PDB file of C-alpha atoms in Angstrom:
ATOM      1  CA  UNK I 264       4.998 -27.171  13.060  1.00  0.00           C
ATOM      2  CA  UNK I 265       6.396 -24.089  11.380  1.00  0.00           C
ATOM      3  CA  UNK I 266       8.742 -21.847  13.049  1.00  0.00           C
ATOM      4  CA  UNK I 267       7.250 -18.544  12.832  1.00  0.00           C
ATOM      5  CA  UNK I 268      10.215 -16.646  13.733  1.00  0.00           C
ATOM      6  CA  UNK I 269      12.181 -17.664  10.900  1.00  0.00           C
ATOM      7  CA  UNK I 270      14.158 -14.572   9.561  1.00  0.00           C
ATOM      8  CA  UNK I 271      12.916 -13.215   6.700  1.00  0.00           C
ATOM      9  CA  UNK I 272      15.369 -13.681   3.517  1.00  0.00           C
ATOM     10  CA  UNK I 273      16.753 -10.678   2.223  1.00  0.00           C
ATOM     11  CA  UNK I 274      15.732  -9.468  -0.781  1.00  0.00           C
ATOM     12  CA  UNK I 275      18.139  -9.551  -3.434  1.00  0.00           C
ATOM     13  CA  UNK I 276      19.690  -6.123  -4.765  1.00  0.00           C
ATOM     14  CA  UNK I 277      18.543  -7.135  -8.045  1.00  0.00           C
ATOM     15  CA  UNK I 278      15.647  -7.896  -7.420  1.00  0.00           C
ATOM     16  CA  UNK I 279      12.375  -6.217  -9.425  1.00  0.00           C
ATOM     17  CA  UNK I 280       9.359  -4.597  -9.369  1.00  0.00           C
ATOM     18  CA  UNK I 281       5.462  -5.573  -9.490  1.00  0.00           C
ATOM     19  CA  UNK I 282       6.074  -3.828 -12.753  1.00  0.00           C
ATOM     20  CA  UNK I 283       7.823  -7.024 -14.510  1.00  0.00           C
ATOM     21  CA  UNK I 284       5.139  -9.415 -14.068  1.00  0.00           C
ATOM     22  CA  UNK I 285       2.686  -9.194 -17.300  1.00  0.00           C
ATOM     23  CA  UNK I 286       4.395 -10.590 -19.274  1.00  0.00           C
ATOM     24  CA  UNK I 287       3.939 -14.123 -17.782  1.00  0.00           C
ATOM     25  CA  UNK I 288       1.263 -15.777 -19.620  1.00  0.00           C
ATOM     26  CA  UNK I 289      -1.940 -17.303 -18.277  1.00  0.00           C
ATOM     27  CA  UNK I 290      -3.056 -21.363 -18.247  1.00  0.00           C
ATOM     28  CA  UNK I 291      -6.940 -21.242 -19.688  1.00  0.00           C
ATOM     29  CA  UNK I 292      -6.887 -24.415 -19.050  1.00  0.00           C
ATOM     30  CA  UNK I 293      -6.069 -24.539 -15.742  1.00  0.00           C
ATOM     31  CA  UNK I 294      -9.435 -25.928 -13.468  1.00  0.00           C
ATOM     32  CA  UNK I 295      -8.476 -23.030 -11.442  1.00  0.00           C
ATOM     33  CA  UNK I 296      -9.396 -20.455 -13.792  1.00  0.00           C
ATOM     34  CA  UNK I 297     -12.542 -20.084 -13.334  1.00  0.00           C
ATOM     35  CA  UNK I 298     -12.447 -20.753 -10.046  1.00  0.00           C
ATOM     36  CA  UNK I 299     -15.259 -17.787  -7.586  1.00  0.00           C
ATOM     37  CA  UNK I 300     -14.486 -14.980  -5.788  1.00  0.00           C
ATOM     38  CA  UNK I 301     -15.782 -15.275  -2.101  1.00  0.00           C
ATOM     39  CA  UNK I 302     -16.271 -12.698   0.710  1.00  0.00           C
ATOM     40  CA  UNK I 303     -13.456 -13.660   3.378  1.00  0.00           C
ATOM     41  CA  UNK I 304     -15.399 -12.134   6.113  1.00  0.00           C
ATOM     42  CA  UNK I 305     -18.432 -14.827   5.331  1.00  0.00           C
ATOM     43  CA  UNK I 306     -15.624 -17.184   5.391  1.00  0.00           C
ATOM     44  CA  UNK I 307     -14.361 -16.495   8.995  1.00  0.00           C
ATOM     45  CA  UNK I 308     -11.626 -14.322   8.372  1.00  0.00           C
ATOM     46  CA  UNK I 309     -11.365 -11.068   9.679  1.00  0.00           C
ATOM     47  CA  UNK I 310     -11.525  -7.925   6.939  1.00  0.00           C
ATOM     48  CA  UNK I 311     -11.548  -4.219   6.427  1.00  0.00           C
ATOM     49  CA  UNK I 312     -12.202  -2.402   3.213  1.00  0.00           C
ATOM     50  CA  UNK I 313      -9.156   0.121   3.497  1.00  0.00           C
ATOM     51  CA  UNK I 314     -10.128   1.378   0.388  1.00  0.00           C
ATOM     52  CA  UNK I 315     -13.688   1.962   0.906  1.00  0.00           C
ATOM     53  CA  UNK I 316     -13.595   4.012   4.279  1.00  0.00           C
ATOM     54  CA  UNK I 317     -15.344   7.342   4.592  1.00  0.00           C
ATOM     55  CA  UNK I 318     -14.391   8.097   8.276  1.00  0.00           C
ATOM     56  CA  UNK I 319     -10.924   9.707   7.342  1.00  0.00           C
ATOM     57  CA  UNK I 320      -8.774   7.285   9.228  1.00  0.00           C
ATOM     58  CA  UNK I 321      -7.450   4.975   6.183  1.00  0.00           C
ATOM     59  CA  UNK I 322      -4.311   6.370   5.815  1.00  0.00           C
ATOM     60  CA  UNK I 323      -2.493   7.835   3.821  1.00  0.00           C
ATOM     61  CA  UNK I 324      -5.530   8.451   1.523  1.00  0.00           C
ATOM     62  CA  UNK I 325      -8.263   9.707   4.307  1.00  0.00           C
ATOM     63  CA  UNK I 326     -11.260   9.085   2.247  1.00  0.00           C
ATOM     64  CA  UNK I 327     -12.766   6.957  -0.074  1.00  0.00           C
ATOM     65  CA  UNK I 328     -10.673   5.629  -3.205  1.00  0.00           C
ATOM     66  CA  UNK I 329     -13.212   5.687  -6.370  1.00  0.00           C
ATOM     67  CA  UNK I 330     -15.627   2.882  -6.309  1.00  0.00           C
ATOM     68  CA  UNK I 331     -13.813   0.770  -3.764  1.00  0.00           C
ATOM     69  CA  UNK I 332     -16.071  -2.055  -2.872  1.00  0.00           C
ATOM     70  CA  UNK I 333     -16.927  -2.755   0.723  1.00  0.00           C
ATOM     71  CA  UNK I 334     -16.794  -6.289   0.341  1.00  0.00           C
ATOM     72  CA  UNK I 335     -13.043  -8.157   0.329  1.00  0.00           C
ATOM     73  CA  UNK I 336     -13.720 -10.520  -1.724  1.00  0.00           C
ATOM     74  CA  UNK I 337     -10.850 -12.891  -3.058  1.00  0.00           C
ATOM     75  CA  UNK I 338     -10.741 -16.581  -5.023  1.00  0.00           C
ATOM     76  CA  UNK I 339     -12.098 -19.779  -3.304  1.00  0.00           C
ATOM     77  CA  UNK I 340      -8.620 -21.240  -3.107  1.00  0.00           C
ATOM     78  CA  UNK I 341      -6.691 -17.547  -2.207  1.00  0.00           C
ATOM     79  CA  UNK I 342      -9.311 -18.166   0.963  1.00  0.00           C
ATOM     80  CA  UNK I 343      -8.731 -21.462   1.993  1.00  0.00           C
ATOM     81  CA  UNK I 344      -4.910 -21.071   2.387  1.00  0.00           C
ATOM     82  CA  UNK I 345      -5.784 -17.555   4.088  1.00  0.00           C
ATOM     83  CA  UNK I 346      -7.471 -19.521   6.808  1.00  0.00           C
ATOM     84  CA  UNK I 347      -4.803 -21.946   7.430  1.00  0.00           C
ATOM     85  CA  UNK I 348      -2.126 -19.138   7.789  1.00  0.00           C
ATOM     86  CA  UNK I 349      -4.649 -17.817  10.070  1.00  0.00           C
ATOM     87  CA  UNK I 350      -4.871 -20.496  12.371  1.00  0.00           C
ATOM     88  CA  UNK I 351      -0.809 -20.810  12.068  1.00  0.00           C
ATOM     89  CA  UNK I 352      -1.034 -17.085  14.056  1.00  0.00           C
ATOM     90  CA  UNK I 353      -3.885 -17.791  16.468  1.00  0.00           C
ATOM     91  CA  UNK I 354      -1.640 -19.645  18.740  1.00  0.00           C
ATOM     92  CA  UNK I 355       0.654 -16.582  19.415  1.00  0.00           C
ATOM     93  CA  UNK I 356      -2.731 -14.757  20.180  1.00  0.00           C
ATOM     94  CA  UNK I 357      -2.918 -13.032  16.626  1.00  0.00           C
ATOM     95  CA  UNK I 358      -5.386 -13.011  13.734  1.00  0.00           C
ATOM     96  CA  UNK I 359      -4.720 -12.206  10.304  1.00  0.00           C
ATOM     97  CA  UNK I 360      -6.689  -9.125   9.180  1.00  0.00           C
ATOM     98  CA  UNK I 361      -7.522  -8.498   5.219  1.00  0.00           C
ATOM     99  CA  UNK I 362      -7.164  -4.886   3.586  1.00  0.00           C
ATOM    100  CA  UNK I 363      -7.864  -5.426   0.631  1.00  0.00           C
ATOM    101  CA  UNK I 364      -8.245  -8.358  -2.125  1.00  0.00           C
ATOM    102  CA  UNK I 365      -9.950  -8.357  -5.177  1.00  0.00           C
ATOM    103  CA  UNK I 366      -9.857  -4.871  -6.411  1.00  0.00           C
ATOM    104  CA  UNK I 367     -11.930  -3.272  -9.622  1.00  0.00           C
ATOM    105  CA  UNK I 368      -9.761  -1.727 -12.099  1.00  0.00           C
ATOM    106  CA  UNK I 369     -11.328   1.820 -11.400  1.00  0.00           C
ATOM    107  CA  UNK I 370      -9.969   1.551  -7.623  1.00  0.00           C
ATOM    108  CA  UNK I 371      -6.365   0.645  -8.532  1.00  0.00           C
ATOM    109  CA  UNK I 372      -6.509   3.821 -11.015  1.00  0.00           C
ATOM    110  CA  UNK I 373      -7.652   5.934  -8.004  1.00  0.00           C
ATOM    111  CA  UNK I 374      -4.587   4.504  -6.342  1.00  0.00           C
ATOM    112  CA  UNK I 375      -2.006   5.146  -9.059  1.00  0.00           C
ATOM    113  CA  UNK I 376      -3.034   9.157  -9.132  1.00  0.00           C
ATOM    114  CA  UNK I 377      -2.837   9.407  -5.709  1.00  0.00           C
ATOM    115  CA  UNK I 378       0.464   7.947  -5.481  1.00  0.00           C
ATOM    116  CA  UNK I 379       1.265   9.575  -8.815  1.00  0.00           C
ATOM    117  CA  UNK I 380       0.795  13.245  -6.947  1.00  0.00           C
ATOM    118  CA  UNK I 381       2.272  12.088  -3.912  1.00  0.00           C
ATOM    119  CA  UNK I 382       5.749  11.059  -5.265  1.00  0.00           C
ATOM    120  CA  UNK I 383       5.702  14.378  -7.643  1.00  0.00           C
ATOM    121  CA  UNK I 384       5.011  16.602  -4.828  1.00  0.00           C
ATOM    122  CA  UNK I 385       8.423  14.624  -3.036  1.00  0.00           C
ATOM    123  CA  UNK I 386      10.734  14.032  -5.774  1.00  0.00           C
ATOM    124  CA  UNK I 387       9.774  17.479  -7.915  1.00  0.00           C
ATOM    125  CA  UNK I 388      13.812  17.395  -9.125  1.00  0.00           C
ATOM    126  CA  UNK I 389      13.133  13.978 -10.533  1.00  0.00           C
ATOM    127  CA  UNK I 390      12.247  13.429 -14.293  1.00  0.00           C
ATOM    128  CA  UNK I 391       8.592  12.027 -15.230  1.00  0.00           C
ATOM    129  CA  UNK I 392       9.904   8.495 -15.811  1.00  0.00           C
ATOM    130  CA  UNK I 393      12.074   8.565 -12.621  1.00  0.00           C
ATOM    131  CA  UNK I 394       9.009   9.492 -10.827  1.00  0.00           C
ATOM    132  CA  UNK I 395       7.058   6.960 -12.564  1.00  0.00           C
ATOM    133  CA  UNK I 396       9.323   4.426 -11.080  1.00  0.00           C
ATOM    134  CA  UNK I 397       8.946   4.886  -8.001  1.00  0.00           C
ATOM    135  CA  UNK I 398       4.714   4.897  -8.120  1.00  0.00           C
ATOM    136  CA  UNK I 399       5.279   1.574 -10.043  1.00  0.00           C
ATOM    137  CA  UNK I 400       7.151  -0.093  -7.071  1.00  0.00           C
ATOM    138  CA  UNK I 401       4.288   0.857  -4.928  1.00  0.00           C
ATOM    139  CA  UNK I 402       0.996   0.620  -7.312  1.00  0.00           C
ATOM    140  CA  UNK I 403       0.503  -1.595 -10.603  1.00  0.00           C
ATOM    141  CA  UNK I 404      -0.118   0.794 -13.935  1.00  0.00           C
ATOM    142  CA  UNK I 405      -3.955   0.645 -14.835  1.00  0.00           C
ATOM    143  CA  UNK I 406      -3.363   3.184 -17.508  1.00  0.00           C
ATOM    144  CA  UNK I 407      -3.529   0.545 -20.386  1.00  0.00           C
ATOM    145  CA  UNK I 408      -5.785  -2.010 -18.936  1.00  0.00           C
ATOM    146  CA  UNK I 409      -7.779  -3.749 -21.862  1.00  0.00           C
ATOM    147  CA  UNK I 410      -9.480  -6.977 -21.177  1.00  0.00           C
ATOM    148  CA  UNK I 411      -8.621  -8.644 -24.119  1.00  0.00           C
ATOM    149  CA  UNK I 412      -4.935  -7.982 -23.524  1.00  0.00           C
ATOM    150  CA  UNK I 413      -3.392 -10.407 -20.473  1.00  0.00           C
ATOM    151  CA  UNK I 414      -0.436  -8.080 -20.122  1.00  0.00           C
ATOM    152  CA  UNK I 415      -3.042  -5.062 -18.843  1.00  0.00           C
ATOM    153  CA  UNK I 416      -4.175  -6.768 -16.263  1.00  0.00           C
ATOM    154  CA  UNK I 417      -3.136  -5.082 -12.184  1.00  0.00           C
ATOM    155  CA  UNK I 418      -3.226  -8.343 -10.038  1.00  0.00           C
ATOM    156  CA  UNK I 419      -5.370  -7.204  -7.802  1.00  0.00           C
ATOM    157  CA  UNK I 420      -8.151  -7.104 -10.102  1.00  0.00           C
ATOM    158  CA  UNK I 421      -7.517 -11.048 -10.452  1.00  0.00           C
ATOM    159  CA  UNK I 422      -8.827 -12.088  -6.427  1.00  0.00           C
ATOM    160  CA  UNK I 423      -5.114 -13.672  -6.395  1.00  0.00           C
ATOM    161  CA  UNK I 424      -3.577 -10.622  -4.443  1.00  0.00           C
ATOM    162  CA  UNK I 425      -4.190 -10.116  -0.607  1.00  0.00           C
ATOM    163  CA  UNK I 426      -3.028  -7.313   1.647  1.00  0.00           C
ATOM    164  CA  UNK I 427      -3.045  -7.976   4.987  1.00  0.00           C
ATOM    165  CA  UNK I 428      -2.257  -7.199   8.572  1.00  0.00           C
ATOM    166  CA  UNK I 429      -1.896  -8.942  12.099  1.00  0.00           C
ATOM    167  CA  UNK I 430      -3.751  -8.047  14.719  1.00  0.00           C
ATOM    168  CA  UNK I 431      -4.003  -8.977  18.604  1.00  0.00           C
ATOM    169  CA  UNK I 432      -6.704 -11.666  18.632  1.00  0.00           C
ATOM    170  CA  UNK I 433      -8.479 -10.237  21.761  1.00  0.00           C
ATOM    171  CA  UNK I 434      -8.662  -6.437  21.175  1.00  0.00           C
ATOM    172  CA  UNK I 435      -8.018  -6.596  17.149  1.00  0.00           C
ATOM    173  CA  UNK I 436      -5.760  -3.630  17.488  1.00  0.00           C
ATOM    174  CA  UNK I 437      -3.218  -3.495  14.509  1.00  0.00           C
ATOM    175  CA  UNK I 438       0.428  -4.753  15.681  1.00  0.00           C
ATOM    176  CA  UNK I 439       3.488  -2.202  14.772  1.00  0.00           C
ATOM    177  CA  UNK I 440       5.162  -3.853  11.942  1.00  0.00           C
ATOM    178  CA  UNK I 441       7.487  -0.509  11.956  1.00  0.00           C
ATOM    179  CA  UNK I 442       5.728   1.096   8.420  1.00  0.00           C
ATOM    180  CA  UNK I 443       1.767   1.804   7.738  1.00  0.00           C
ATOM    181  CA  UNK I 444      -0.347  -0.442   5.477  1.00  0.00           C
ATOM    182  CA  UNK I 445       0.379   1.436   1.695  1.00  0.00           C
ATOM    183  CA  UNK I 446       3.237   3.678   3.058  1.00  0.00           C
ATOM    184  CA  UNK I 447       5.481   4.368   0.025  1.00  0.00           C
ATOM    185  CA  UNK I 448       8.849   4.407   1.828  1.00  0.00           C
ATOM    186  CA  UNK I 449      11.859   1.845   2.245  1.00  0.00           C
ATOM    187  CA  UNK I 450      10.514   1.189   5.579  1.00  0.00           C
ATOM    188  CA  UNK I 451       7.564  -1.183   3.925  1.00  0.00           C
ATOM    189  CA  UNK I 452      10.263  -3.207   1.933  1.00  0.00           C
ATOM    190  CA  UNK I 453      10.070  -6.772   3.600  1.00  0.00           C
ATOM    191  CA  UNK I 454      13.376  -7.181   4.764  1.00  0.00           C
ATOM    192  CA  UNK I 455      13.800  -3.586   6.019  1.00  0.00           C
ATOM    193  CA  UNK I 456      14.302  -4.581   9.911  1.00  0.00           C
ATOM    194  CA  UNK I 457      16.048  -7.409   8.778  1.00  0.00           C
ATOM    195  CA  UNK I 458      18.589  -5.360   7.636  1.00  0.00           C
ATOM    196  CA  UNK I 459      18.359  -3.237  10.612  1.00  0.00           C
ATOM    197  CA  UNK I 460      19.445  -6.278  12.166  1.00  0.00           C
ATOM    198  CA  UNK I 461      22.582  -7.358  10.637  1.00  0.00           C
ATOM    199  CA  UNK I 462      23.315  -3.508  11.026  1.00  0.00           C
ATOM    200  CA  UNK I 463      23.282  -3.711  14.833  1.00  0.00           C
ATOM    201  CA  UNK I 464      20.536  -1.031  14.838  1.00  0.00           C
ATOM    202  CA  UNK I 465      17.816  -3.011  16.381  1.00  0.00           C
ATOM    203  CA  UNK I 466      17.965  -5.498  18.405  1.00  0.00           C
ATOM    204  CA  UNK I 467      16.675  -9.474  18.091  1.00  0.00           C
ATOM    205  CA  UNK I 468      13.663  -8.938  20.097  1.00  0.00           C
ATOM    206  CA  UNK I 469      12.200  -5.749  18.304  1.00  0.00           C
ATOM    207  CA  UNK I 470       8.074  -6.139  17.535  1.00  0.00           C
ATOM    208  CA  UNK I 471       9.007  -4.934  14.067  1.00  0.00           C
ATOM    209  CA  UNK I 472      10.863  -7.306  13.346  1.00  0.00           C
ATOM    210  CA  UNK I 473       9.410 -10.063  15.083  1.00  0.00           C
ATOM    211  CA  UNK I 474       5.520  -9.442  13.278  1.00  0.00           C
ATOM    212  CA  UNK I 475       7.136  -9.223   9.658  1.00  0.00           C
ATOM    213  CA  UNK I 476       8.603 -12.822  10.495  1.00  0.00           C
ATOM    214  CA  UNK I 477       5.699 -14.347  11.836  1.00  0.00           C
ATOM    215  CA  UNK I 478       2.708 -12.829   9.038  1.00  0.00           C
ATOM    216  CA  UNK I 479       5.856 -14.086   6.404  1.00  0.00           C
ATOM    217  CA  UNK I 480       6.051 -17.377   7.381  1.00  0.00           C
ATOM    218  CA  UNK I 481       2.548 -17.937   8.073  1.00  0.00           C
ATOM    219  CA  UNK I 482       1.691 -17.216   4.341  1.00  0.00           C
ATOM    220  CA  UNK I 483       4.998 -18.491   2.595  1.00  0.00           C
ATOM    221  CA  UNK I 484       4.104 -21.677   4.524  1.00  0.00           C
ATOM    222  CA  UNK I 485       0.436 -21.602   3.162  1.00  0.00           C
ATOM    223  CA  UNK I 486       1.946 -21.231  -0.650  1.00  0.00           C
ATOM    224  CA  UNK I 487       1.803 -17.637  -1.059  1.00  0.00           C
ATOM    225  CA  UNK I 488       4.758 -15.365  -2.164  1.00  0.00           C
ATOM    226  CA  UNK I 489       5.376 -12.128  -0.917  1.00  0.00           C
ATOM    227  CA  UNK I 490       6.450  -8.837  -3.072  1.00  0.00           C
ATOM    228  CA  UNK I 491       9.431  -7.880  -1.659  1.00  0.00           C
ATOM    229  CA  UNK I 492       8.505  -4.426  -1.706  1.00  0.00           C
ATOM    230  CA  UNK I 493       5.461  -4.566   0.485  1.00  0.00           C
ATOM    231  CA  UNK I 494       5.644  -6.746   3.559  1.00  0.00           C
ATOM    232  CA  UNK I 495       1.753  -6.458   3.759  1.00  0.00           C
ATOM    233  CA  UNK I 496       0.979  -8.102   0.019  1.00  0.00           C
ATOM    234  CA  UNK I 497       0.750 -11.128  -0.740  1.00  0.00           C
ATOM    235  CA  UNK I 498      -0.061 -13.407  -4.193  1.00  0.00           C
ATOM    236  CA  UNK I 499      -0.977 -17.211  -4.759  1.00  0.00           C
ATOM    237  CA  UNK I 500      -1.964 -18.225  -8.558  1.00  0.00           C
ATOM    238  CA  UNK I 501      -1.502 -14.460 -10.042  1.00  0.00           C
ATOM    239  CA  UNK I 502       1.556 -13.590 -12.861  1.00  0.00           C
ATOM    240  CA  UNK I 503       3.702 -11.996  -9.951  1.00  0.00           C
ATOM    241  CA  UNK I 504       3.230 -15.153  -7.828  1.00  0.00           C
ATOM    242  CA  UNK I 505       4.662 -17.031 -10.821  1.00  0.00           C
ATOM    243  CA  UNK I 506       7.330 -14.529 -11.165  1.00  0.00           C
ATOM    244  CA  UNK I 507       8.316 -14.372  -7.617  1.00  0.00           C
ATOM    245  CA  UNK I 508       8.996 -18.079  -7.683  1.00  0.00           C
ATOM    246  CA  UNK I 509      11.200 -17.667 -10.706  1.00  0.00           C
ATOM    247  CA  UNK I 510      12.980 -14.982  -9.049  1.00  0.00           C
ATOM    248  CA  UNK I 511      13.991 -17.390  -6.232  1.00  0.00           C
ATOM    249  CA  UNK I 512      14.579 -20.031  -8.423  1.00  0.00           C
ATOM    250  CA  UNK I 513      11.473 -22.406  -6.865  1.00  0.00           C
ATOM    251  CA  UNK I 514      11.909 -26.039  -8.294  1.00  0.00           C
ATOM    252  CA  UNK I 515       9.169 -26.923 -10.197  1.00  0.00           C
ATOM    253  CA  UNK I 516       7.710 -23.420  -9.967  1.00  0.00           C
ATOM    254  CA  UNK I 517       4.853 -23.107 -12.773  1.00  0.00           C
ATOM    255  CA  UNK I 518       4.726 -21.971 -15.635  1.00  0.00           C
ATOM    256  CA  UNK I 519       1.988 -20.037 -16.181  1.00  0.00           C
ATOM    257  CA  UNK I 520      -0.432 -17.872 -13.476  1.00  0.00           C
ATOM    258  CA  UNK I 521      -4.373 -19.247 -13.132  1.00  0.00           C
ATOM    259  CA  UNK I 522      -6.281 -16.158 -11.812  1.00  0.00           C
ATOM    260  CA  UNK I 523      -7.168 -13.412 -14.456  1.00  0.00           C
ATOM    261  CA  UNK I 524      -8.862 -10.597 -14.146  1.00  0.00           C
ATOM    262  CA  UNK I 525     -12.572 -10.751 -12.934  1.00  0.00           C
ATOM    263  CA  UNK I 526     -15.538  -8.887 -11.848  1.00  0.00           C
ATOM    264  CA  UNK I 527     -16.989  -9.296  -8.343  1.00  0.00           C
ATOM    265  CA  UNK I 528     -21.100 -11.093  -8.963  1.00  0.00           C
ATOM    266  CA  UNK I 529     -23.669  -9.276  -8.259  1.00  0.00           C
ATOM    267  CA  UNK I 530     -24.110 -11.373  -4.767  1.00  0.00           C
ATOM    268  CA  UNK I 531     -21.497 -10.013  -3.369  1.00  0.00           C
ATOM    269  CA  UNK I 532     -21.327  -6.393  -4.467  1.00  0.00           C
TER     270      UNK I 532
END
């Protein structure tokens, strides 16, 4: 059994952005590849298009992102491992709630000018490419995206990439994990209360804390890797999964990601 409450490792100073990824390549060959994208909600797990809400309350965008699809939708084997991390919770009386997943190209570009205004209108002393430095820790550049060039491609728009929440199994109201799903602040960095720890500012027993650690280990145990600078995102077969496990110098890690970019069928749009 998996101890759940396993501190979370501190992310290394050094560490880098979603930015770095594309240029890890991609394994054709891999059976994976072509592997389907399936709705997680038909598959048991519990879901929420963030993206796609019209009722004001998905913050910090309160509306609709451009064509955000109401389905989360992610790949067959991103779903399986999804559901055992799930059941890993359910025993503390938690569920593992889905944001978002498999994202079209024209969402994560909505996303990028939101965040794009957002960090301009805090930061105005800040040059463009300082700026831009901060939306890329937070948001993946669709600006270039070409489907015949691998390097383009967000990881979102690949099914690989999960966002995700816990929630109290019996009321499914969201648990505090001390910063908002897609708040651009230090506070969403994985290891923030960690830190808050060893700085005798919180104490052992703090909710924050203590839901970062469990949704961490459920997943890490399940195979995924988590972006450092998100504690809600998580990636199995994409280029920043492969890159994550570099960065921690996994044995054995792979060499090369297995989800590319895709389109969600028809059947599920």
């Amino acid at each position: 059994m998996i101890d759940l409450l396993s501190p979370v490792p501190l992310r290394p100073e050094s560490a880098g952005t979603a930015s770095g990824y594309s240029l890890v390549p991609f394994d054709r060959a891999d059976p994976r590849w072509d592997e389907p994208l399936v709705d997680l909600a038909a598959e048991g797990l519990l879901t929420q298009s963030w993206y796609a809400r019209t009722d004001g309350g998905n913050a910090p965008y309160h509306k609709r992102i451009a064509d955000a699809v109401e389905v989360v939708a992610a790949r067959a084997g991103v779903a399986k491992r999804l559901k055992q991390a799930d059941d890993a919770v359910a025993g503390r009386g938690l569920r593992i709630k889905t944001l978002d997943a498999y994202r079209p190209v024209e969402t994560q570009a909505g996303l990028w000018t939101f965040f794009e205004a957002e960090v301009a209108a805090e930061h105005p002393e800040l040059p463009p490419e300082a700026r831009e430095a901060i939306v890329r820790t937070f948001v993946s550049d669709p600006r270039r995206f070409n489907r015949e060039d691998e390097t383009t491609w967000p990881i979102h728009s690949t099914g690989g990439s999960v966002d995700i929440m816990l929630v109290d199994a019996a009321s499914g109201a969201l648990l505090d994990h001390g910063a908002a799903f897609d708040e651009g602040h230090e506070r969403s960095y994985t290891d923030h209360y960690e830190r808050l720890l060893q700085q005798g500012e919180i104490g052992p027993e703090d909710p924050r804390l203590l839901n970062r650690r469990v949704l961490f280990n459920a997943m890490v145990n399940e195979g995924f890797t988590n972006y450092a600078y998100e504690f809600w995102h998580f990636d199995y077969g994409t280029q920043l999964h492969i890159l994550t496990l570099r960065d921690q110098g996994a044995a054995n890690a792979p060499q090369a990601a297995w989800y590319g970019t895709t389109d969600l069928p028809e059947g599920l749009c």
